[in-house]
Coordinates of C-alpha atoms in Angstrom, one line a residue:
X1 CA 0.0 0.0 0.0
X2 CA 1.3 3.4 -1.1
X3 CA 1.2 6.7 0.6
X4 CA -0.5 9.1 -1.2
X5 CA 0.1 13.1 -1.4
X6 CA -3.0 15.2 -1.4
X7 CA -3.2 17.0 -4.4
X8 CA -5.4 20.2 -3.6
X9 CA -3.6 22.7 -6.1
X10 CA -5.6 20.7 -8.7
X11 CA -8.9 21.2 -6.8
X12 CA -8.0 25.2 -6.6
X13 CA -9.1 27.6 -8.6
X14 CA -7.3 30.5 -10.5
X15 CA -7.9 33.7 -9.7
X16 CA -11.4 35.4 -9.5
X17 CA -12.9 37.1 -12.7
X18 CA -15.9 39.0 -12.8
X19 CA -18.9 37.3 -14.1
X20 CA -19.9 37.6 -17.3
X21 CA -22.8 36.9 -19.8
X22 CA -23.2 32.8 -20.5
X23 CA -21.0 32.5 -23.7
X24 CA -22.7 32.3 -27.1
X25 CA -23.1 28.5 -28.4
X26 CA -21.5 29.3 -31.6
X27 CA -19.3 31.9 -32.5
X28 CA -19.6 32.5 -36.6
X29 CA -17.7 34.6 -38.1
X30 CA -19.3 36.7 -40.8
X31 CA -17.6 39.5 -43.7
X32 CA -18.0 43.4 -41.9
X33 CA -20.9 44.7 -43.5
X34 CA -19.9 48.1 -45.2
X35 CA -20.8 51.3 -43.8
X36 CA -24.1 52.2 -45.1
X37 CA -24.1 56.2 -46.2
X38 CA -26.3 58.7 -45.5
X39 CA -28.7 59.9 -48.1
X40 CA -27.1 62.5 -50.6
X41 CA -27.4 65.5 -49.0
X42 CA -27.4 64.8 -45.6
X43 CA -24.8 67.5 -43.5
X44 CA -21.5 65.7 -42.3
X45 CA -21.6 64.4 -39.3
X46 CA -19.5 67.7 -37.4
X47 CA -22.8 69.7 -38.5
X48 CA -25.4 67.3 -37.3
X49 CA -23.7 67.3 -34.4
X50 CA -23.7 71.1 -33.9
X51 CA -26.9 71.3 -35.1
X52 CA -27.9 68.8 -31.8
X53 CA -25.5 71.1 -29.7
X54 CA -27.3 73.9 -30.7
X55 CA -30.7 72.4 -30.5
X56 CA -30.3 71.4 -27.0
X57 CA -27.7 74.4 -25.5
X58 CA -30.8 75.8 -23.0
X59 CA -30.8 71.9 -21.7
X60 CA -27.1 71.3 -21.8
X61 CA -27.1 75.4 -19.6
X62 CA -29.2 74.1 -17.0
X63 CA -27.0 70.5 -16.7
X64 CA -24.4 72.3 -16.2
X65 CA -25.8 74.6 -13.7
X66 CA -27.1 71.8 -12.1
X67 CA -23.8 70.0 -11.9
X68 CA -22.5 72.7 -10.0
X69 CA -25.1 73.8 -7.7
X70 CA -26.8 70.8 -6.9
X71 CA -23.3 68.3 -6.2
X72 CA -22.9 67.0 -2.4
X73 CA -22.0 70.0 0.0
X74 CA -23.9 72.2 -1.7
X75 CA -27.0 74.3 0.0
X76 CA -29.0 74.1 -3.0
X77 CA -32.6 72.3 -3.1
X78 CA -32.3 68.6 -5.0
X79 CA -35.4 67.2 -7.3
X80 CA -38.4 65.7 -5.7
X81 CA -37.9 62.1 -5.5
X82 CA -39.6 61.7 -8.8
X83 CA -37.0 63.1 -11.5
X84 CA -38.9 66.9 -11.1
X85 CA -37.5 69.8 -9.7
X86 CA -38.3 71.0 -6.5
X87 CA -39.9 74.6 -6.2
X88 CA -37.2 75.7 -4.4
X89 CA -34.7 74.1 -6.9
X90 CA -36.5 76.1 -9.6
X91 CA -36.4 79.1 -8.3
X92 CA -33.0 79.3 -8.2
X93 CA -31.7 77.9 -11.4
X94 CA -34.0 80.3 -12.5
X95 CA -32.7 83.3 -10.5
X96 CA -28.9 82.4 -11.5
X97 CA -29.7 81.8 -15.1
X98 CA -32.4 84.1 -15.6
X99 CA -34.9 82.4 -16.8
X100 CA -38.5 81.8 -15.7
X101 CA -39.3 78.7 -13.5
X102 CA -41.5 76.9 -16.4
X103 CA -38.3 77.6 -19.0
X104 CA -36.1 76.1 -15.9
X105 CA -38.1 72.8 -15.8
X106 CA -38.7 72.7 -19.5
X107 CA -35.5 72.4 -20.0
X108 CA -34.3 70.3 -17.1
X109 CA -37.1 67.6 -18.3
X110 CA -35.2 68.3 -22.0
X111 CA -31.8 67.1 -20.1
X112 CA -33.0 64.3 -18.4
X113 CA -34.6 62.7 -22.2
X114 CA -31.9 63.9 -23.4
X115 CA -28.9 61.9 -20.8
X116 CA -27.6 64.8 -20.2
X117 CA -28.8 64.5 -16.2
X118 CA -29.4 60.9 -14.6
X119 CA -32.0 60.6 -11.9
X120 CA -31.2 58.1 -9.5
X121 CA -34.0 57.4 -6.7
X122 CA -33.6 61.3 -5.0
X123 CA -30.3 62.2 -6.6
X124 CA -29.9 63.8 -9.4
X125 CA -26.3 63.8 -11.5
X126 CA -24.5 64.7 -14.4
X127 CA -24.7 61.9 -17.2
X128 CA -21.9 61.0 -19.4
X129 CA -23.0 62.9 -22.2
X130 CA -22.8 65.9 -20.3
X131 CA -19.1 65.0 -19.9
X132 CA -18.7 64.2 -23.3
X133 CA -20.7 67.4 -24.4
X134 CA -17.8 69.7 -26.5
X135 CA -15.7 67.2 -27.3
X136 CA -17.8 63.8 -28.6
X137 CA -20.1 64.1 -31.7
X138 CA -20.9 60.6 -31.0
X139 CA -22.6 61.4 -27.4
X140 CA -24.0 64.5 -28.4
X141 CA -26.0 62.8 -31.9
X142 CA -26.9 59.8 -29.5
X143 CA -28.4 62.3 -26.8
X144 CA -30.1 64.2 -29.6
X145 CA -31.8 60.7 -30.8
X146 CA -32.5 59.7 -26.9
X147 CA -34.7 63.0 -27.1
X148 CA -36.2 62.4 -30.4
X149 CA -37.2 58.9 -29.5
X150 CA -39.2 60.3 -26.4
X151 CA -40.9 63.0 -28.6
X152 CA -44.5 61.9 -27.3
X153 CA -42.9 62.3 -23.7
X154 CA -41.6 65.9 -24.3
X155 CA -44.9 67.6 -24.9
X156 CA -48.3 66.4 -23.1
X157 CA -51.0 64.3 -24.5
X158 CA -54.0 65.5 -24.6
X159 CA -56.0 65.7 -21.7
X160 CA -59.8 65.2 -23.6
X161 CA -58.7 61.8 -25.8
X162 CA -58.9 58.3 -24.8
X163 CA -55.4 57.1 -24.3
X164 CA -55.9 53.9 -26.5
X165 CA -56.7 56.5 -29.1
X166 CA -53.1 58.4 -28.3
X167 CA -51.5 54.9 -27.9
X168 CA -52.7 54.3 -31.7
X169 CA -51.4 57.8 -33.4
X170 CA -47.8 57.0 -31.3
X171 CA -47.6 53.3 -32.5
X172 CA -48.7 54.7 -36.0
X173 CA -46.1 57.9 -36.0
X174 CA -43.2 55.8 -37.3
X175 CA -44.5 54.9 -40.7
X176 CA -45.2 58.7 -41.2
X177 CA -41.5 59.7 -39.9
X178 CA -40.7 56.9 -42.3
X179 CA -43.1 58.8 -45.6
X180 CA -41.5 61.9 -44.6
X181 CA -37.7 60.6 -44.6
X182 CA -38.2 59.2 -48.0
X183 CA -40.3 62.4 -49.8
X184 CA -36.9 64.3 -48.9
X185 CA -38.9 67.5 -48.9
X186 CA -42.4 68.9 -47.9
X187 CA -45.4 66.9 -47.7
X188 CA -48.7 68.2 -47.5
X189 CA -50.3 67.1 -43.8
X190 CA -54.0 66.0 -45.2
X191 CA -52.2 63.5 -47.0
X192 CA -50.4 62.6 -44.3
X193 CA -53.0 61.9 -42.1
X194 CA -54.5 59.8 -44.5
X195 CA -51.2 57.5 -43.8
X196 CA -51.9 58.2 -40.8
X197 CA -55.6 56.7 -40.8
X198 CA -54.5 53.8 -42.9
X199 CA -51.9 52.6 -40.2
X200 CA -54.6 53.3 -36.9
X201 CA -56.9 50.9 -39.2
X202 CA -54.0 48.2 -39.8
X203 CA -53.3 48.5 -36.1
X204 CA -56.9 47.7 -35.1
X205 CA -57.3 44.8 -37.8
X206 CA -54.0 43.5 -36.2
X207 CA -55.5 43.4 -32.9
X208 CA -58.6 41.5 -33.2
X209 CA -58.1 38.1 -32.2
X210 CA -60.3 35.3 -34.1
X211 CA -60.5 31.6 -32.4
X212 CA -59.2 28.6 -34.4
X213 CA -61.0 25.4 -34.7
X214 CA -64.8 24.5 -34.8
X215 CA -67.0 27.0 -32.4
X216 CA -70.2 26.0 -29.7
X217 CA -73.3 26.9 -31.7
X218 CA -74.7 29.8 -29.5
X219 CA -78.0 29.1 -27.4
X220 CA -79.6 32.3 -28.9
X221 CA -78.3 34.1 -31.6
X222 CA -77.2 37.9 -31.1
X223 CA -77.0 40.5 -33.7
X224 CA -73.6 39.8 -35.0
X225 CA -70.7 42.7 -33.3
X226 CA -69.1 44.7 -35.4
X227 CA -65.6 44.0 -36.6
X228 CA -63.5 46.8 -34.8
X229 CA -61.5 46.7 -37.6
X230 CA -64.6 48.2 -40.1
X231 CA -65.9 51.0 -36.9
X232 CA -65.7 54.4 -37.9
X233 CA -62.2 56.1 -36.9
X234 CA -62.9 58.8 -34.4
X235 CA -61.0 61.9 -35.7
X236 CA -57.4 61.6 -35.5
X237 CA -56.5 65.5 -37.0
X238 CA -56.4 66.7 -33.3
X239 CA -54.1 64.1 -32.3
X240 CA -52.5 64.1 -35.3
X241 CA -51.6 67.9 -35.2
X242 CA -50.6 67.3 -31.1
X243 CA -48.2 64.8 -32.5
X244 CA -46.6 66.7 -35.4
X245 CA -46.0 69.3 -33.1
X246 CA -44.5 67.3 -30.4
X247 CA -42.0 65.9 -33.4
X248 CA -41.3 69.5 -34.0
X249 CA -40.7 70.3 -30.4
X250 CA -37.6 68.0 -29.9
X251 CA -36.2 69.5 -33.7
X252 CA -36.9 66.7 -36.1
X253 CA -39.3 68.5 -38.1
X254 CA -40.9 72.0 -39.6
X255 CA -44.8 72.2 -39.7
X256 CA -46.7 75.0 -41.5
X257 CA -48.5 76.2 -43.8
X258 CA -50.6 72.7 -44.1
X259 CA -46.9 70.7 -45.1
X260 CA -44.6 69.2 -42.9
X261 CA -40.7 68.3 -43.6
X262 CA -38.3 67.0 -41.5
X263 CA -35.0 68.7 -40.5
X264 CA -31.7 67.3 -41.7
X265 CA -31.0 66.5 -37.8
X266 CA -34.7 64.4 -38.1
X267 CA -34.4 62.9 -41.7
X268 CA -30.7 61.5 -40.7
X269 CA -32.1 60.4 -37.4
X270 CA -35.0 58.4 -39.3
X271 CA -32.4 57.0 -41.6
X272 CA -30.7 55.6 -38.9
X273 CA -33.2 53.5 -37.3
X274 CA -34.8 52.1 -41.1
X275 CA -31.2 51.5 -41.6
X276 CA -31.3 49.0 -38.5
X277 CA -34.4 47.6 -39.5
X278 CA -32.7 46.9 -43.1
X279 CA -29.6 45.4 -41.3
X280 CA -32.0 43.0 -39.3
X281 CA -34.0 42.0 -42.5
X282 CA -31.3 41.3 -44.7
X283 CA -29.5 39.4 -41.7
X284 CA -29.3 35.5 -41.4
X285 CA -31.3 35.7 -38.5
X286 CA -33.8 38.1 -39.4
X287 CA -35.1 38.7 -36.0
X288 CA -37.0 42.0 -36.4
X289 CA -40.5 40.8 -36.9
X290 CA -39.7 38.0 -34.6
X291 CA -40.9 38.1 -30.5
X292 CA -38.3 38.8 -27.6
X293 CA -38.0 35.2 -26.8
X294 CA -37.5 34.0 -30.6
X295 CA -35.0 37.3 -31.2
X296 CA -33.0 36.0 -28.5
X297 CA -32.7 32.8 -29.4
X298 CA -31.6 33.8 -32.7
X299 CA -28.8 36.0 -31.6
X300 CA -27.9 33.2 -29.5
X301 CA -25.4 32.0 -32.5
X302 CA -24.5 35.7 -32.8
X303 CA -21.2 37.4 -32.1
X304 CA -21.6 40.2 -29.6
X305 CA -21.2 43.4 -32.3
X306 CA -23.8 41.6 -34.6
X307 CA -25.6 41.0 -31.6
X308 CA -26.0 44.3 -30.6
X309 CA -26.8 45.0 -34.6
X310 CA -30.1 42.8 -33.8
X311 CA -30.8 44.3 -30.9
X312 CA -30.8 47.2 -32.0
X313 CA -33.5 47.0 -35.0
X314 CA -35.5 45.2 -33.1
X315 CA -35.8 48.0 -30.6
X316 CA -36.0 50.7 -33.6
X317 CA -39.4 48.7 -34.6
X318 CA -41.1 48.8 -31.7
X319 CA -42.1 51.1 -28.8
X320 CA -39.5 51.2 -26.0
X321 CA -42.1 50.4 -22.9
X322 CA -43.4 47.0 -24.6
X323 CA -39.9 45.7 -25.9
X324 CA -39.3 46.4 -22.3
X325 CA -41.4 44.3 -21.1
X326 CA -41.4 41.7 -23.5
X327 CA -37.5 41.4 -23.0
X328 CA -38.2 41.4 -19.3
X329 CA -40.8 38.8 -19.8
X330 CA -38.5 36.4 -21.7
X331 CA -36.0 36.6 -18.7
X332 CA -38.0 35.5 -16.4
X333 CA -38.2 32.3 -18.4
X334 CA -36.7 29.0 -17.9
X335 CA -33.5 29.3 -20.4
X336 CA -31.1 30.9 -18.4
X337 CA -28.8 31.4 -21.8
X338 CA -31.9 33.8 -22.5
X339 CA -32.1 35.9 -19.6
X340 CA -28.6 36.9 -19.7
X341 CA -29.2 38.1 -23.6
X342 CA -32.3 39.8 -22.9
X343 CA -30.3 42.1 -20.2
X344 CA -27.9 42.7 -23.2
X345 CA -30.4 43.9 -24.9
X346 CA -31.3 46.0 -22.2
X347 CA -28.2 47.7 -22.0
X348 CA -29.2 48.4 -25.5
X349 CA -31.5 50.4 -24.4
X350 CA -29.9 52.0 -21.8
X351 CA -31.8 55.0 -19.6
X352 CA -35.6 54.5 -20.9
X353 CA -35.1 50.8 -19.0
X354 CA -34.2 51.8 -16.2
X355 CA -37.6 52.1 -14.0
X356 CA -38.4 48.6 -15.1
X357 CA -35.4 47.1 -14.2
X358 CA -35.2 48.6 -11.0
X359 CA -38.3 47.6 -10.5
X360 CA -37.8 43.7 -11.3
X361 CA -34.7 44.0 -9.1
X362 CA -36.5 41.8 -6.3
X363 CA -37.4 39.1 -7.9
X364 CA -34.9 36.6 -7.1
X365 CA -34.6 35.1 -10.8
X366 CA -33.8 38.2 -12.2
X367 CA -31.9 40.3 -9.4
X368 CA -28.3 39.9 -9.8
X369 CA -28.9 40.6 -13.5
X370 CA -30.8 43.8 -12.6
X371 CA -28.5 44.8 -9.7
X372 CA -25.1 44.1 -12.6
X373 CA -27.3 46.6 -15.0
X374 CA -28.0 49.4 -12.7
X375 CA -24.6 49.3 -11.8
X376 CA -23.1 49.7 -15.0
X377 CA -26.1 52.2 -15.7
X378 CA -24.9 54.3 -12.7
X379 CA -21.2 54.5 -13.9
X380 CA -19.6 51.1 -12.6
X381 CA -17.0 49.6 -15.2
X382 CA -18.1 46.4 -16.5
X383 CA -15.2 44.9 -14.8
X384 CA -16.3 46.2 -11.4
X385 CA -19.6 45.8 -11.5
X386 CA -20.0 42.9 -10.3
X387 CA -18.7 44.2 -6.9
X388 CA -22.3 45.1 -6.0
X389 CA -23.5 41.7 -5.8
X390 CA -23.1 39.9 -2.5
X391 CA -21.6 36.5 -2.4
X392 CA -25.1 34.8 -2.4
X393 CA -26.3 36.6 -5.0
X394 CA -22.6 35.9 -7.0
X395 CA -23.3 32.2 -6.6
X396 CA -26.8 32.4 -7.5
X397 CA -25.5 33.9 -10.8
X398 CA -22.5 31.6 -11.5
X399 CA -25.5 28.8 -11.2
X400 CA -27.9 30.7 -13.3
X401 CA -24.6 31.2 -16.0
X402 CA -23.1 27.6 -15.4
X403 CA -27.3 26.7 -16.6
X404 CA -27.1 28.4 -19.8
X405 CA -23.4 27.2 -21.0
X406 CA -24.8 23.2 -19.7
X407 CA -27.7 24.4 -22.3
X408 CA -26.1 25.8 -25.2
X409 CA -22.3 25.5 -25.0
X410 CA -19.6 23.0 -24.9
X411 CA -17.7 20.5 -21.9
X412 CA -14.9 22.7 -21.9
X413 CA -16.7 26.2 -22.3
X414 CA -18.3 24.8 -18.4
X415 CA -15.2 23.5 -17.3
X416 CA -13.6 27.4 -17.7
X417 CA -16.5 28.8 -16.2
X418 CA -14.9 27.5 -13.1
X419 CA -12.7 30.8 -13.3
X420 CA -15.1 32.9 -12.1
X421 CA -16.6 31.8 -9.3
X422 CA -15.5 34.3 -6.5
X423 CA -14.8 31.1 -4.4
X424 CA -11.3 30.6 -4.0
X425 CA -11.4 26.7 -4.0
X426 CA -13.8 24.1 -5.6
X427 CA -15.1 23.0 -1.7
X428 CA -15.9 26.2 -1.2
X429 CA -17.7 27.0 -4.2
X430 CA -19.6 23.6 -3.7
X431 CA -20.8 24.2 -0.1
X432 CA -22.2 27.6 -1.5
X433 CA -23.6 26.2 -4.0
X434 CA -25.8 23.6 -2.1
X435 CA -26.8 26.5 0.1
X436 CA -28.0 29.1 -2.1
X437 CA -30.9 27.0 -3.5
X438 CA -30.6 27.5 -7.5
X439 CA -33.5 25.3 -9.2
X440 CA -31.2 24.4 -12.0
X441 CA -27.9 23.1 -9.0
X442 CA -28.0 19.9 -9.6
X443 CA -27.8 19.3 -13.2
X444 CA -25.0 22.2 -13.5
X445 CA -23.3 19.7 -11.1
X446 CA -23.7 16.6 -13.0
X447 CA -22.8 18.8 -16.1
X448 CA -19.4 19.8 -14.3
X449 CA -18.5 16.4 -13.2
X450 CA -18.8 14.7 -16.9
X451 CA -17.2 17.5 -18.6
X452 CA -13.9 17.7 -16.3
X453 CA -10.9 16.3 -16.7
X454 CA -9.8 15.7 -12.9
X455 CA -11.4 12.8 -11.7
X456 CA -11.1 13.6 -8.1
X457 CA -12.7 17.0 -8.8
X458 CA -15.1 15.3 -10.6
X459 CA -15.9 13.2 -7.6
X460 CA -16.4 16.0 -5.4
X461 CA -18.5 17.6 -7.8
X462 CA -20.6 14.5 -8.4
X463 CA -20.9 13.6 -4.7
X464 CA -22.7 17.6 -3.9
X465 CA -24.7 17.2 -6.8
X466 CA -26.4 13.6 -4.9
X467 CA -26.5 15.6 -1.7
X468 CA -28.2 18.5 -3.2
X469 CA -30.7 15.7 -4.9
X470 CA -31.0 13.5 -2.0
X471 CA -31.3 16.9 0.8
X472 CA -27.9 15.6 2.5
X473 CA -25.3 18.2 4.1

């Protein structure tokens, strides 16, 4: 009988990383697309950019006022709690800039739609654009486009419609951005709201949902409904004027005179975003008219620029609130290789997400995802970020991570996840692992064991994965 020496450098683990996204199943190279251009005509990109500066100086004057009067330390009155100004705040950004207190919030609301302030819980801060403002075309075009996007946020709805009937015109306003982009000059606004009506109508045809399959015969027949679809619009000129206006509000378009044309800032801006949607449609995966769960998937066999690419169109297709929602929805699914996608996508979005994922941030599937994004949305490196988990929460997402690569990727893609656990040793990371009460432990165990190379480690590993089965300690 031989002595044996313990080998327990081969059951240690290298140095902490921070976590990261599950990685993709298959990694595909594919030729860069070339660099679409701009329509002919369109200013350089230095003059759209001074054209946003421009556009947005009074909001840019009042970020910077409120960088320096309302930092810690200072005296001055902070914003509500809600992302408004405070009367006293007011006041006096309006005495020190003089201005009136409606121009003051006017334009703070302009900053905040705009990135250039970030309104976190009561505290309100400088965002990165601000930073970037006189020397970064880049952040200045993408604030610009963060304010055009919320156009039907910068100016009030009406107060005497029926929101469906708002919800309708806004879902419908792309398609006429769309005309506009493509007329490259003035269009007359009665035959715009004709496109207008057409789109409300396809909307509501859309909607109505018919049963499949053989029907009851009724008991007693009723007069038959009406298809929504064939009911008389209610007028949409009202709402149709409030919205051309709002568009003109934020700078994207001219309205007068019974014509309407877009600016050069909102013509290129348009471009952009049917310049995604082409980019999706012409893609392999041709995820735009796809749902969040199906996108996902698809971009699953993605690199993480063309990724991004997806992302991106599908978002410039839809409303930001529901693809909110329906990315939220499709992480609180089973396919943990999902959830971490659909917060890439979310970072995607960036500031418009950020009250729903706060707001998912205590639901235990989803919180370490949600408490990584907010970090990284308040100004954490991606690197660091992770540093806001706690150690159960870590664990919980190495499990959740460890899930997706079992799922989708290969024995020695799991066997390197191993590096970054924030445990120090394999015992370690097993006994915190059989604590923290993942639904998905075991067969990430099992997975582990058959995929590594060390059979004591895999020993180990196998042996927790039958006490986490079996309840043992």
């Amino acid at each position: 009988m031989t002595s044996r020496i313990p080998r327990d450098s081969r059951l240690r683990l290298v140095r902490p990383r921070p976590l990261a996204a599950a990685p993709t199943a298959v990694n595909q190279r594919r030729p860069p697309r070339p660099a679409p251009r701009p329509p002919e005509g369109t200013p350089a990109r230095a003059e759209l950019a001074r054209m946003a500066r421009s556009g947005l100086a009074a909001a840019a004057r009042v970020a910077h006022w409120a960088d320096a009067a309302l930092r810690p330390g200072r005296d001055g009155a902070s914003p509500d709690g809600k992302g408004a100004l405070s009367d006293g705040t007011a006041e006096q950004a309006a005495a020190d800039l003089g201005l009136t207190p409606a121009q003051i919030r006017a334009d703070w609301d302009t900053a905040r739609l705009a990135g250039l302030i970030e309104v976190h819980g009561d505290t309100a801060r400088p965002g990165w654009r601000l930073r970037a403002w006189n020397r970064d075309d880049s952040a200045v075009l993408r604030g610009w486009v963060a304010l055009f996007d919320a156009w039907s946020i910068a100016s009030p709805e009406p107060a005497d419609h029926e929101p469906a009937a708002v919800a309708e015109v806004v879902s419908a306003m792309p398609q006429v951005l769309s005309f506009l982009q493509l007329s490259a000059g003035p269009v007359p606004v009665e035959q715009l709201l004709d496109l207008l009506e057409q789109r409300v109508t396809e909307l509501r045809t859309e909607r109505c949902e018919i049963p499949y399959g053989p029907q009851p015969e009724p008991v007693r027949r009723e007069p038959a409904q009406p298809d929504p679809a064939d009911a008389p619009l209610a007028p949409l000129a009202p709402l149709f004027e409030w919205a051309l206006r709002a568009v003109a509000s934020v700078g994207a378009l001219t309205y007068g005179g019974g014509q309407a044309t877009l600016t050069p800032l909102g013509s290129w801006a348009v471009w952009v975003k049917l310049e995604q949607i082409c980019v999706a449609a012409q893609s392999p995966a041709g995820n735009i008219e796809q749902a969040a769960e199906d996108m996902l998937r698809g971009c699953a066999q993605l690199r993480p620029n063309a990724a991004r690419a997806e992302y991106r169109a599908w978002l410039a297709a839809r409303p930001v609130g529901s693809a909110v929602t329906e990315l939220l929805a499709a992480a609180r699914g089973e396919d943990a290789l999902l959830r971490g996608l659909a917060f890439e996508a979310l970072r995607v979005v960036g500031a418009p997400a950020e009250p729903d994922v706060r707001s998912v941030a205590d639901e235990p599937t989803l919180r370490p995802y949600a408490l990584l994004w907010l970090a990284e949305h308040d100004g954490y490196d991606a690197e660091d970020a992770h540093e806001v988990l706690t150690r159960e929460e870590a664990t919980w997402l190495w499990v959740d991570t460890a899930a997706a690569v079992a799922d989708h990727g290969e024995a020695p893609m799991l066997v390197r996840h191993l590096e970054s656990a924030v445990q120090p040793t394999v015992p370690a990371l097993l006994d915190e692992v059989r604590a923290v009460g993942h639904p998905r432990t075991v067969q990430v165990l099992v997975a582990l064991a058959a995929a590594h190379p060390d059979p004591a480690l895999a020993k180990a590993v196998r042996r927790a994965a039958f006490q986490v089965h079996t309840g043992g300690s």
